[in-house]
Coordinates of C-alpha atoms and ligand atoms in Angstrom, one line a residue:
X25 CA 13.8 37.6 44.4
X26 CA 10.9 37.8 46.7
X27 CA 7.1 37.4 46.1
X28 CA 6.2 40.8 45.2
X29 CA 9.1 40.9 43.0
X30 CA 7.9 38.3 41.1
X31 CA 4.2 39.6 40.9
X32 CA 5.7 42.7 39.9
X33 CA 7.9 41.7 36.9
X34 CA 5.2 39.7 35.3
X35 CA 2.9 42.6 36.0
X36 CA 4.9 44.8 34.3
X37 CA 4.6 42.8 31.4
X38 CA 0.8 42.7 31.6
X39 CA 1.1 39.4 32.4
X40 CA -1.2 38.1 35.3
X41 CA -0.3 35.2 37.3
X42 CA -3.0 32.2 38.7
X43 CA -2.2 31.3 42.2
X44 CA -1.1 27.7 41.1
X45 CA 1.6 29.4 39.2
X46 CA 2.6 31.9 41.5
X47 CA 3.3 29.1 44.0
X48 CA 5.3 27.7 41.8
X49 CA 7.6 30.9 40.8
X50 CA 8.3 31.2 44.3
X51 CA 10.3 27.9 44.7
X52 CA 12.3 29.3 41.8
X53 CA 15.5 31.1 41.7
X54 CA 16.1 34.6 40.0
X55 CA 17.6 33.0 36.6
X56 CA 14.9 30.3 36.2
X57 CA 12.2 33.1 36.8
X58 CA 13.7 35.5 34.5
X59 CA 13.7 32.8 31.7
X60 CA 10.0 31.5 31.9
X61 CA 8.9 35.1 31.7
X62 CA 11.3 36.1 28.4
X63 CA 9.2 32.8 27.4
X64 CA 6.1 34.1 28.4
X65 CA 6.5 37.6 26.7
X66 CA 7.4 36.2 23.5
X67 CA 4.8 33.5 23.3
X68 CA 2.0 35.1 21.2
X69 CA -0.6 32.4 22.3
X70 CA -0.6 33.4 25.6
X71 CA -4.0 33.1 27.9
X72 CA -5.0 36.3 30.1
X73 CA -4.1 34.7 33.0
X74 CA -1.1 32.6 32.7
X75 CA -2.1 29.1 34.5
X76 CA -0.1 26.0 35.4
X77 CA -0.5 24.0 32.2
X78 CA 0.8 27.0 30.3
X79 CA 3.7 27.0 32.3
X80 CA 4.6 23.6 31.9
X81 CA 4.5 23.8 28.4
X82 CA 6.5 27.1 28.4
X83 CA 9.3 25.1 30.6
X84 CA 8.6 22.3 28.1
X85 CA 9.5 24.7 25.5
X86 CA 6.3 23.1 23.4
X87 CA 4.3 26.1 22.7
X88 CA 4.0 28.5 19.5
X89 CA 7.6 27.6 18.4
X90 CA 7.2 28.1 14.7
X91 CA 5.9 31.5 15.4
X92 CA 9.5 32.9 17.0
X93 CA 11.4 34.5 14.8
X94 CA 14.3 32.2 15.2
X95 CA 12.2 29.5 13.2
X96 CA 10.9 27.5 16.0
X97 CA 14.1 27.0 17.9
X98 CA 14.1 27.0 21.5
X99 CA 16.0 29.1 23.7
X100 CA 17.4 26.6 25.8
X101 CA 20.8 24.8 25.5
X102 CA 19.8 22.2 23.7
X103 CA 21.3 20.3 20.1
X104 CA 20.0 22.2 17.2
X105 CA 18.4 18.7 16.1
X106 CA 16.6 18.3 18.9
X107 CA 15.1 22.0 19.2
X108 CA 13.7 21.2 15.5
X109 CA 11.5 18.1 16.7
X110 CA 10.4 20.2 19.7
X111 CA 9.5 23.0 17.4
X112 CA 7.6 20.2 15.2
X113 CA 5.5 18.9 18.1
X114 CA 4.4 22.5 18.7
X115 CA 2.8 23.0 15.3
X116 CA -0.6 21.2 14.8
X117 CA -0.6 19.8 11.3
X118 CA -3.6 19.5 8.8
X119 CA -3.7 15.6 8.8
X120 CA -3.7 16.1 12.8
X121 CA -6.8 17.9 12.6
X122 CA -9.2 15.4 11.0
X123 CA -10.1 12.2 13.1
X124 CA -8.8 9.4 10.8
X125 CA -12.0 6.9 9.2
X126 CA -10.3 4.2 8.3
X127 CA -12.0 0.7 7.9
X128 CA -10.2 -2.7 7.7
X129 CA -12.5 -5.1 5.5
X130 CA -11.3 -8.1 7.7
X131 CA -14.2 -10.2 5.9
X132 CA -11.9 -10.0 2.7
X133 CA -8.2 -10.8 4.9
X134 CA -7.2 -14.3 5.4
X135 CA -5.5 -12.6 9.2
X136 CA -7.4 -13.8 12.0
X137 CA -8.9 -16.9 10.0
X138 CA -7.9 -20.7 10.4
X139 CA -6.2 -21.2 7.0
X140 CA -6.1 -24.1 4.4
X141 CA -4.5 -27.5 4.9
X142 CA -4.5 -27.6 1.1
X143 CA -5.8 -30.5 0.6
X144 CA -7.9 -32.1 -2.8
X145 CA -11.4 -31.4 -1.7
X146 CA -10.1 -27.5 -0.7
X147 CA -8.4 -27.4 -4.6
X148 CA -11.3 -28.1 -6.2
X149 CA -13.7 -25.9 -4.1
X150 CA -11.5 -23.3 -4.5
X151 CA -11.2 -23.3 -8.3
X152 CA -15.4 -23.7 -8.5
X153 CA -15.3 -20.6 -6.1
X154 CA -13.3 -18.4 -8.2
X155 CA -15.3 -19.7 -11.4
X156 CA -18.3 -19.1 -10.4
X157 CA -17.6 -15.6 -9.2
X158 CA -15.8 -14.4 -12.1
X159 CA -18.7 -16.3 -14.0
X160 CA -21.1 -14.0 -12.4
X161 CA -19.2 -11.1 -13.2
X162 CA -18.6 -12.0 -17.1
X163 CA -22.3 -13.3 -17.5
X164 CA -23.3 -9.3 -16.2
X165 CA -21.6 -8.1 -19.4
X166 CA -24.0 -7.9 -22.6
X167 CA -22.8 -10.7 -24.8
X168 CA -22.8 -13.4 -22.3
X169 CA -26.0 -13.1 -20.7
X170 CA -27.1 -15.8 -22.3
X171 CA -23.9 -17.5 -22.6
X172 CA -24.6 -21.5 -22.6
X173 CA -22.8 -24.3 -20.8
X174 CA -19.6 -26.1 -22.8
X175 CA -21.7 -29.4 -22.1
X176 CA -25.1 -27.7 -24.2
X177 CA -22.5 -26.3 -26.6
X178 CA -21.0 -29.3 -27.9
X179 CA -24.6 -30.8 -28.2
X180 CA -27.0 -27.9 -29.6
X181 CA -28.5 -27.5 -32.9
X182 CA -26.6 -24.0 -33.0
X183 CA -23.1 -23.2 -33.9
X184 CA -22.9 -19.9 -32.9
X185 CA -22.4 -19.8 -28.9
X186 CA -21.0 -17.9 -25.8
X187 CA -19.4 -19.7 -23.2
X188 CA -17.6 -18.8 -20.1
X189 CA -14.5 -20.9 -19.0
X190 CA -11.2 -21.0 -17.0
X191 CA -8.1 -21.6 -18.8
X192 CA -6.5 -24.6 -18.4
X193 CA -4.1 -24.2 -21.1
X194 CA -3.0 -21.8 -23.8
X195 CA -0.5 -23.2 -26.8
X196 CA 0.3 -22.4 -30.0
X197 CA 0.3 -24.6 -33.2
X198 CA 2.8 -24.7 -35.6
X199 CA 1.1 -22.8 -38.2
X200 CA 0.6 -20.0 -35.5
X201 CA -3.0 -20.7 -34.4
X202 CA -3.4 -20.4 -30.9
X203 CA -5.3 -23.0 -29.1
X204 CA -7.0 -22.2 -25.9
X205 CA -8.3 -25.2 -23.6
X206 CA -11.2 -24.0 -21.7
X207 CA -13.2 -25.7 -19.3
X208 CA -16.4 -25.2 -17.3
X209 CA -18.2 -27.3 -14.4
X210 CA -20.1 -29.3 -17.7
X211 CA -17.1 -30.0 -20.0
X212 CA -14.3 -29.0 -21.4
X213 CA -13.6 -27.6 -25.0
X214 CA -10.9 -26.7 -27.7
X215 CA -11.2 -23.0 -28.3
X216 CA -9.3 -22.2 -31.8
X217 CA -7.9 -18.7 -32.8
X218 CA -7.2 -18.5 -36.1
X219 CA -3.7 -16.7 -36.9
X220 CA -5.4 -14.6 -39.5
X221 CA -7.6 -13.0 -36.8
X222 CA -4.5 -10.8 -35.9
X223 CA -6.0 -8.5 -32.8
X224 CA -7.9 -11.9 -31.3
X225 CA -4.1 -13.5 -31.4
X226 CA -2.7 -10.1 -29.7
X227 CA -5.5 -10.5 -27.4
X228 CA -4.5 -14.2 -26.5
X229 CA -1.3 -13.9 -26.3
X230 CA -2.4 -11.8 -22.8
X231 CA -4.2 -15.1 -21.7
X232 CA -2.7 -16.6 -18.8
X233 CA -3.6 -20.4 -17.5
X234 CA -6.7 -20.7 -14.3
X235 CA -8.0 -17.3 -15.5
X236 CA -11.5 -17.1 -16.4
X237 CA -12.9 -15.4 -19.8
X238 CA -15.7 -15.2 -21.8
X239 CA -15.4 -16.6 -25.3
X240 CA -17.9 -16.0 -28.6
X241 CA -17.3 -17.8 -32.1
X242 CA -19.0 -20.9 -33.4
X243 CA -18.5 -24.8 -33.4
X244 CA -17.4 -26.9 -36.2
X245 CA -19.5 -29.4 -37.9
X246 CA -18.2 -31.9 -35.4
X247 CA -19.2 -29.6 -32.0
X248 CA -15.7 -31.0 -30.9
X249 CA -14.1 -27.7 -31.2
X250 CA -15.0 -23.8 -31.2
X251 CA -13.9 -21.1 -33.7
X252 CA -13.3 -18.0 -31.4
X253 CA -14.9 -14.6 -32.5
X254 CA -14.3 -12.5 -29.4
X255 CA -12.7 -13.1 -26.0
X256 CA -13.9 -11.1 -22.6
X257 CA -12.5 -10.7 -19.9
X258 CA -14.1 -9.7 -16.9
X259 CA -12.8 -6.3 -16.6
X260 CA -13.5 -3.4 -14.5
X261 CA -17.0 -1.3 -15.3
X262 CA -16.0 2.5 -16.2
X263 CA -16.4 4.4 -12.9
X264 CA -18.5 7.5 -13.3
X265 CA -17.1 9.8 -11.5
X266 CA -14.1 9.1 -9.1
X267 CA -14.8 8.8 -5.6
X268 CA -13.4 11.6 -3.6
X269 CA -12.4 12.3 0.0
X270 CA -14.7 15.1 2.0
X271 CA -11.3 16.2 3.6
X272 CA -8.0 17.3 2.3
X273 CA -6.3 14.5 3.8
X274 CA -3.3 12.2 1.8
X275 CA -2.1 8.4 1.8
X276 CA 1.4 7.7 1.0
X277 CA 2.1 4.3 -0.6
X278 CA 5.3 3.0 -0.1
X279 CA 6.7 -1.0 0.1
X280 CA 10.2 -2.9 -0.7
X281 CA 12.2 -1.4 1.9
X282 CA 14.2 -4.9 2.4
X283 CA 15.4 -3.2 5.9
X284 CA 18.9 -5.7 6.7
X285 CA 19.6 -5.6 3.8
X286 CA 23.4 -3.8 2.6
X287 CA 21.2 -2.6 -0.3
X288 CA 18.6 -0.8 1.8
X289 CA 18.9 3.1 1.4
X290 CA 18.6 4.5 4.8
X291 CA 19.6 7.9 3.9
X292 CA 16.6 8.5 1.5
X293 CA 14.5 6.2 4.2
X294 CA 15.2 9.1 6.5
X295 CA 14.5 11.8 4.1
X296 CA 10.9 10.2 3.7
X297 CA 10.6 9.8 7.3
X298 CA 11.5 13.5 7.9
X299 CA 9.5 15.2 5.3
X300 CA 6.7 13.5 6.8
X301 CA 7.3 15.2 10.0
X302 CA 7.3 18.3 8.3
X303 CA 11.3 18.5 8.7
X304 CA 11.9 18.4 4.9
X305 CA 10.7 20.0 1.5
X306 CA 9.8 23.3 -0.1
X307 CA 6.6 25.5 1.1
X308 CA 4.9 23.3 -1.4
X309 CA 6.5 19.9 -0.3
X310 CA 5.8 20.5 3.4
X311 CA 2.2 21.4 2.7
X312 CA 1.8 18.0 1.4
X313 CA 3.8 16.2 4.2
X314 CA 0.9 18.1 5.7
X315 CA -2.0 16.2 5.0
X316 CA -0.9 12.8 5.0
X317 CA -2.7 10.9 7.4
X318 CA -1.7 7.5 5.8
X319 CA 0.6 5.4 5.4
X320 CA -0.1 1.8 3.6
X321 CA 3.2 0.0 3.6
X322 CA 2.7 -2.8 0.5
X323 CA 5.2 -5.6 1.9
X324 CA 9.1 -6.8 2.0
X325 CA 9.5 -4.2 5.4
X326 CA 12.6 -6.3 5.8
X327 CA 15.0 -8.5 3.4
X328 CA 14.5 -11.1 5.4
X329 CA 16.8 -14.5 5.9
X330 CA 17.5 -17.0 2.9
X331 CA 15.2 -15.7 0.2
X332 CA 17.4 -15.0 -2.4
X333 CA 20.9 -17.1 -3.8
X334 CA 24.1 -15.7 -2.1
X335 CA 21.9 -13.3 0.0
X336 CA 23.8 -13.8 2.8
X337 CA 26.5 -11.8 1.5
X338 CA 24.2 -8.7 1.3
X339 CA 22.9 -8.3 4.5
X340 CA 24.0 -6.2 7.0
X341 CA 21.4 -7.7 9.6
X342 CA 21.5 -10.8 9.3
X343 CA 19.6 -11.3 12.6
X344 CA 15.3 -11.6 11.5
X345 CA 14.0 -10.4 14.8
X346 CA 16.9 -7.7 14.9
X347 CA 15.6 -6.6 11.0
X348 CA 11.6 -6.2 12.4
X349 CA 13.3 -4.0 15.5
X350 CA 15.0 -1.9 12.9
X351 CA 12.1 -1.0 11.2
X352 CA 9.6 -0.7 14.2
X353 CA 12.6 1.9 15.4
X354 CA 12.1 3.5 11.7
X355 CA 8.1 3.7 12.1
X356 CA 8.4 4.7 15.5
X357 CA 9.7 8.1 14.1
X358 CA 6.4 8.4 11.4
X359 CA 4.1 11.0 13.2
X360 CA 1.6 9.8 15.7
X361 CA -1.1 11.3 13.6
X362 CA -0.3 9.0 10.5
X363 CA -2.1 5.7 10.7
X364 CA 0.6 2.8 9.2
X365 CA -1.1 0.2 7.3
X366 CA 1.1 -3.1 7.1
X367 CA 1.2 -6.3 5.2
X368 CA 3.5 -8.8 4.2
X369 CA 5.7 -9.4 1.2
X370 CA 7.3 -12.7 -0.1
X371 CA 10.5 -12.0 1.8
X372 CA 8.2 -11.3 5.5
X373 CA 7.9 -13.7 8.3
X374 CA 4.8 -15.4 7.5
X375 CA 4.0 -18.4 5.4
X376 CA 4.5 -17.5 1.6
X377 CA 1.4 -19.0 0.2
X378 CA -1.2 -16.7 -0.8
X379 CA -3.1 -14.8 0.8
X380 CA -0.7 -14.1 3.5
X381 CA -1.8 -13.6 6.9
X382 CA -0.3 -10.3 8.7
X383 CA 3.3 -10.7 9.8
X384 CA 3.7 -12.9 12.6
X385 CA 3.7 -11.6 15.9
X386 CA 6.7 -13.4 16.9
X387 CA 9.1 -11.4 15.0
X388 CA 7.1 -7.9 14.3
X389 CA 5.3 -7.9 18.4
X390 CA 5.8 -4.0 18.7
X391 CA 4.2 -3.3 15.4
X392 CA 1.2 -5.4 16.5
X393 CA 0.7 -3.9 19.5
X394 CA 1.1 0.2 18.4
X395 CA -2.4 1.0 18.3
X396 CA -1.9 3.5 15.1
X397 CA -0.1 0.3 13.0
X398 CA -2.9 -1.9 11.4
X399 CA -1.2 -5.5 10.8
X400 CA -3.1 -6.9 7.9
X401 CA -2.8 -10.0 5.3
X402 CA -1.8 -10.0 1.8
X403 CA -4.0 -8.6 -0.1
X404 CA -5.6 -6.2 2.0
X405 CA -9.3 -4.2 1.6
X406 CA -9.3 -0.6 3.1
X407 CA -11.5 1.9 3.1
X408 CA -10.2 5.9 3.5
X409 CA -12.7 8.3 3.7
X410 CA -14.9 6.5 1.5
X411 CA -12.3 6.0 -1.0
X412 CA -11.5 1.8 -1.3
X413 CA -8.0 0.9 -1.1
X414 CA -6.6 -2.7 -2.6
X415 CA -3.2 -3.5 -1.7
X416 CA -1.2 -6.9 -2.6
X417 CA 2.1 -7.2 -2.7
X418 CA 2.6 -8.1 -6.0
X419 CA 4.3 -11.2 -6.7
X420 CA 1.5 -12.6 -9.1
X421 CA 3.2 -9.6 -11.5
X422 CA 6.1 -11.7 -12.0
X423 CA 4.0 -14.4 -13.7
X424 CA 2.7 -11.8 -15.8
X425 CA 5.6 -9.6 -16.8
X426 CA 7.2 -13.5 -17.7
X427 CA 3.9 -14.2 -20.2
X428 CA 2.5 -11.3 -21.7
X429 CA 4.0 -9.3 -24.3
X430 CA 4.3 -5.6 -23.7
X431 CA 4.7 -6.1 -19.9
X432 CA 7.8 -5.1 -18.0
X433 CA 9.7 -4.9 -14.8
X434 CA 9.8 -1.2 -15.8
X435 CA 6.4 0.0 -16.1
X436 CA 4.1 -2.6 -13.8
X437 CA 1.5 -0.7 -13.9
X438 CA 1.0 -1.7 -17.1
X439 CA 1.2 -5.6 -15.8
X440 CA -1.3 -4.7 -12.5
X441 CA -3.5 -3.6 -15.3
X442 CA -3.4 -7.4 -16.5
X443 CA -4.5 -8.8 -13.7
X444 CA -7.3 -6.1 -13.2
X445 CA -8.5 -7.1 -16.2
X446 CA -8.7 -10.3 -15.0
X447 CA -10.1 -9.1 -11.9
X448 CA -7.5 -12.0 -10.5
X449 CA -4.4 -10.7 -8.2
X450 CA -3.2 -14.4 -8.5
X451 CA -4.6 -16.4 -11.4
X452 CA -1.8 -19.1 -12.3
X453 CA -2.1 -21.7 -10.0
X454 CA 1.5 -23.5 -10.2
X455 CA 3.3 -20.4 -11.3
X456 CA 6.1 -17.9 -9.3
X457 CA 2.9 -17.8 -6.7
X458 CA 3.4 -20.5 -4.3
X459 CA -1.5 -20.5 -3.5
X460 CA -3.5 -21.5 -0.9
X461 CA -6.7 -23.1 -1.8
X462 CA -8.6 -21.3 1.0
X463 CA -12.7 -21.9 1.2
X464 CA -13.3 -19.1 -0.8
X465 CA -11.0 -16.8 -2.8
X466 CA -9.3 -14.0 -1.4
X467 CA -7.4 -13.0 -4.6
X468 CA -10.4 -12.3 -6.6
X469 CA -11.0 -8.4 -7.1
X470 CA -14.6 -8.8 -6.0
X471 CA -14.9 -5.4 -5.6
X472 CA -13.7 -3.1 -7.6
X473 CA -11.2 -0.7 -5.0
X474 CA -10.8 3.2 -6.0
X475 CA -6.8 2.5 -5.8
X476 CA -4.9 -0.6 -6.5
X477 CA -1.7 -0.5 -4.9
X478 CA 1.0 -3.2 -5.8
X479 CA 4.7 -3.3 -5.0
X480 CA 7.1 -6.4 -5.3
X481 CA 9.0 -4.8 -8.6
X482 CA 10.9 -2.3 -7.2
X483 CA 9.8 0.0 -9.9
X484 CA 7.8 3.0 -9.4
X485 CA 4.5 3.3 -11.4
X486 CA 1.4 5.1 -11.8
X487 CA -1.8 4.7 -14.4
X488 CA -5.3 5.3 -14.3
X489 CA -7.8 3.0 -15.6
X490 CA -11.5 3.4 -16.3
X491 CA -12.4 5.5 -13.0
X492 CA -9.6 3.6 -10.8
X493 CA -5.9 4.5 -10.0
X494 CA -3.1 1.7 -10.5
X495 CA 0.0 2.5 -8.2
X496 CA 3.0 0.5 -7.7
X497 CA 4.9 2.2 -4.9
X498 CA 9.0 1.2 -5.6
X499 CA 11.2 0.4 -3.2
X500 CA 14.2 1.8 -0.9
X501 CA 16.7 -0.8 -2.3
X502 CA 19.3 -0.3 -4.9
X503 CA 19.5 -3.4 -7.1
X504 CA 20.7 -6.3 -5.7
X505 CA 23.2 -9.2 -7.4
X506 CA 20.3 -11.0 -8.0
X507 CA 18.0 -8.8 -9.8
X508 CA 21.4 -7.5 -11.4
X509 CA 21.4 -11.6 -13.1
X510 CA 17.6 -11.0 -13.7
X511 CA 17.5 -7.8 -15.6
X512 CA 15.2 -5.9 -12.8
X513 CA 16.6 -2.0 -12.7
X514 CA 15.4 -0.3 -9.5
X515 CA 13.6 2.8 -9.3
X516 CA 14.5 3.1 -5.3
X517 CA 13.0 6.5 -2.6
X518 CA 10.2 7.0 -4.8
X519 CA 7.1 7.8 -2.7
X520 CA 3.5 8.3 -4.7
X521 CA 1.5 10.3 -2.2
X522 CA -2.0 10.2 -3.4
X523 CA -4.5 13.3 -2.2
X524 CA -7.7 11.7 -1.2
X525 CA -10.0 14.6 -2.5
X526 CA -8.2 16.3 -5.1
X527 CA -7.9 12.6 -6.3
X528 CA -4.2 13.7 -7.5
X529 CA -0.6 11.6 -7.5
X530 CA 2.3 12.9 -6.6
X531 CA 5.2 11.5 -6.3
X532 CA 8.1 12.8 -4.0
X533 CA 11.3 12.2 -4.5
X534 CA 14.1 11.6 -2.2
X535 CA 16.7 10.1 -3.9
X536 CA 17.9 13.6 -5.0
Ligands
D5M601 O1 11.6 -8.9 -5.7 C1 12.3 -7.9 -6.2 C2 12.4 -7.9 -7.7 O2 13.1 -9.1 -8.2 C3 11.0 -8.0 -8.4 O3 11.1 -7.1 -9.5 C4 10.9 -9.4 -8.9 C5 12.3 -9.8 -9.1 N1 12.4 -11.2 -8.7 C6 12.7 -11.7 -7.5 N2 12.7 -13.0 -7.5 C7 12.4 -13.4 -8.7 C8 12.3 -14.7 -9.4 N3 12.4 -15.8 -8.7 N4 12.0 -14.6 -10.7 C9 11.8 -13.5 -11.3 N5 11.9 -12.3 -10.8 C10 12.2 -12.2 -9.5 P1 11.7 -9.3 -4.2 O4 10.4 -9.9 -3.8 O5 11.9 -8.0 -3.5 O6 12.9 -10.1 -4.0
FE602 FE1 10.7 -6.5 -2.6
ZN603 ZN1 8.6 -8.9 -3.1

């Protein structure tokens, strides 16, 4: 075909040609020419004058694909697989068109700091720490403003007092009284609950030991001992109001994917992974897929080596640095849009001790380095939009689920509500929870987050709670022989996808 062939043909189709382009065209033979301009007619984005960047991408195949009445196929030989991703990339997506503002409270992560040797001087500063914060925070709630010392207590004139005290010990006596030991910087003291007081015994009976509570009731003749009235925890103040997103954007929780492991689910993994891209779902499902911009992944990316008895014999990767390429690889295929949030569970490659630091760089070095992954610690402080995000991995709800009544491996939401209560993600010292005593405290819940999000018992759950949303995000492993011995029944490819503004849950299935 010669020049004023071309010019002609594309002419004919009202289709003018920049002199870039044209220079192009003519290096081309008849067939390729014939096929960028079927392209070109069909493309209903088209500029006035077709340039060289348009003709890239119309060689690229990347441009108004969804809009072709094949459903976003392209013409060319390729894979039917293949011609779906292209036809993906061509659409721009909701969550694509919002800048993310995303904010990393670093000051709260134990990543990046020089951690605890753990020794004496660092135990006791630590528990003085967490007293006197959690003090602070009782002493703001109206009965114990003026609560006294356990030192003045035992001494004063008056037997009706308010004190404020950690835990150090909570037993029952044989006539089903419930003792509580409680101590404070001054002194410690006996704290009696009578077993006729039936909702104070309910209520002790969710004490747990290093927690720190407020106490009313009045001491005995003797001051050695305190008759309790009413116990207060620190609690969360009722939100008025829930904070909301300015823009429709989404965060998807997700943890427990034990990647290497035999019990992993790939196949719902992938389902995920592809209604995220918009390559899965109903109308309704896709629109959702949409707008999620996040991704907060809660811990246990990978099962990790020698965590579990006989674990061996369930892993299919049995290779740590090979687990952490596996799920970069898996990541790698989230869209480039979606920033990934990441921290470390009790079967990751970092130290186990709480806080965590983010997972070493050694064994997860492509995660740290993609500048849309965010490698935090354990627990981790985000803020989305405005809306506050508190993640922790969870392991401190074993303790729980073990001690209070009315707690279960099948609805932890109900057992993150505990420890919010508490405003502690980690309050036993010397339980399941292998602490650090850092300088200061990092598992307090200083502040209180819009969304808690918890993983660890491989059970999906969702609450709200005075203003704030409790979320444990599941897993993508079946049971295990382990859990099997310990009673813990999966609820595996379970995603809760929260909308930011809307302030709504929703949780996508993909186990079906
Ligand atoms: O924990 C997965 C699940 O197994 C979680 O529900 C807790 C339970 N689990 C694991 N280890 C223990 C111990 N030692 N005691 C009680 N419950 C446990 P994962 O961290 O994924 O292994
Ligand atoms: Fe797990
Ligand atoms: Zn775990």
């Amino acid at each position: 075909m010669d020049e004023v062939d071309i010019i002609a043909r594309f002419l004919n189709n009202n289709i003018n040609l920049h002199p870039a382009v044209f220079a192009e065209l003519r290096d081309k033979n008849a067939d390729e020419i014939e096929r960028i301009l079927a392209e070109a007619e069909k493309s209903q984005n088209r500029p006035d004058v077709l340039t060289l960047e348009y003709l890239r991408s119309l060689e690229a195949g990347l441009l108004d694909g969804n809009e072709n009445k094949d459903g976003g196929l392209t013409r060319d030989e390729d894979g039917n697989e293949q011609a779906l991703m292209v036809a993906r990339r061509r659409r721009r997506c909701l969550a694509e068109e919002y800048e993310s503002e995303l904010e990393i409270s670093w000051g709260r992560d134990i990543t990046k700091k020089s951690y605890s040797e753990g020794n004496l001087s660092g135990f006791l500063d630590y528990f003085n720490y967490r007293y006197d914060k959690l003090a602070k925070i009782l002493r703001d709630r109206d009965p114990l403003r003026d609560a006294a010392t356990i030192e003045w207590a035992k001494s004063s004139a008056y037997t009706d007092v308010r004190m404020i005290g950690m835990v150090n010990d909570i037993r029952p006596t044989k006539k089903g009284h419930i003792i509580i030991e409680l101590e404070d910087p001054t002194g410690v003291i006996p704290a009696l609950v009578l077993n006729t007081e039936r909702a104070l015994i309910e209520t002790s009976k969710e004490l747990v030991k290093d927690e720190v509570i407020g106490i009313e009731g009045s001491t005995g003749k003797g001051r050695d001992l305190v008759i309790v009235k009413e116990i207060f925890f620190p609690d969360v103040p009722v939100k008025n109001g829930l904070k909301r997103s300015e823009v429709p954007l989404a965060l998807a929780l997700i943890s427990d994917m034990h990647v290497g492991s035999t019990k992993f689910i790939e196949e719902d993994f992938l389902k995920f992974i592809k209604w995220l891209r918009g390559e899965l779902g109903n109308h309704k499902q896709k629109e959702l897929a949409d707008r999620v911009k996040y991704l907060v992944v809660g811990g246990d990316l990978v099962d990790g080596v020698g965590i579990y008895p006989e674990q061996e014999g369930e892993l299919r990767i049995k290779d740590i640095y090979e687990q952490y390429a596996k799920i970069t690889e898996y990541l790698a295929m989230v869209p480039e849009h979606i920033e990934i949030i990441v921290l470390p569970g009790n079967h990751d490659a970092v130290r186990q001790a709480e806080p965590q630091p983010a997972i070493m760089e050694e064994y997860a070095g492509d995660l740290h380095e993609d500048e849309r992954v965010h490698m935090t610690g354990n627990p981790s402080f985000i803020r989305l939009h405005g809306v506050e995000v508190l993640s922790y991995h969870g392991r401190s709800l074993d303790d729980m689920i073990s001690t209070i009544p009315g707690t279960s491996y099948a609805k932890p939401d109900k057992a993150m509500l505990a420890l919010v209560k508490k405003r502690h993600l980690a309050p036993v010292y010397g339980g399941k929870v292998p602490l650090a005593p850092e300088s200061m405290d990092y598992m307090l819940i200083e502040e209180v987050p819009d969304i808690f999000h918890f993983g660890h018992v491989h059970s999906i759950g969702v609450s709200g709670y005075r203003g704030t949303l409790l979320v444990n995000s599941g897993t993508f492993q079946e049971q295990t022989s382990f859990q099997r011995k310990l009673n813990v029944v999966p609820t595996p490819s379970q995603v809760p996808i929260i909308d930011l503004q809307a302030q709504r849950t929703t949780i996508m299935r993909f186990d079906l």
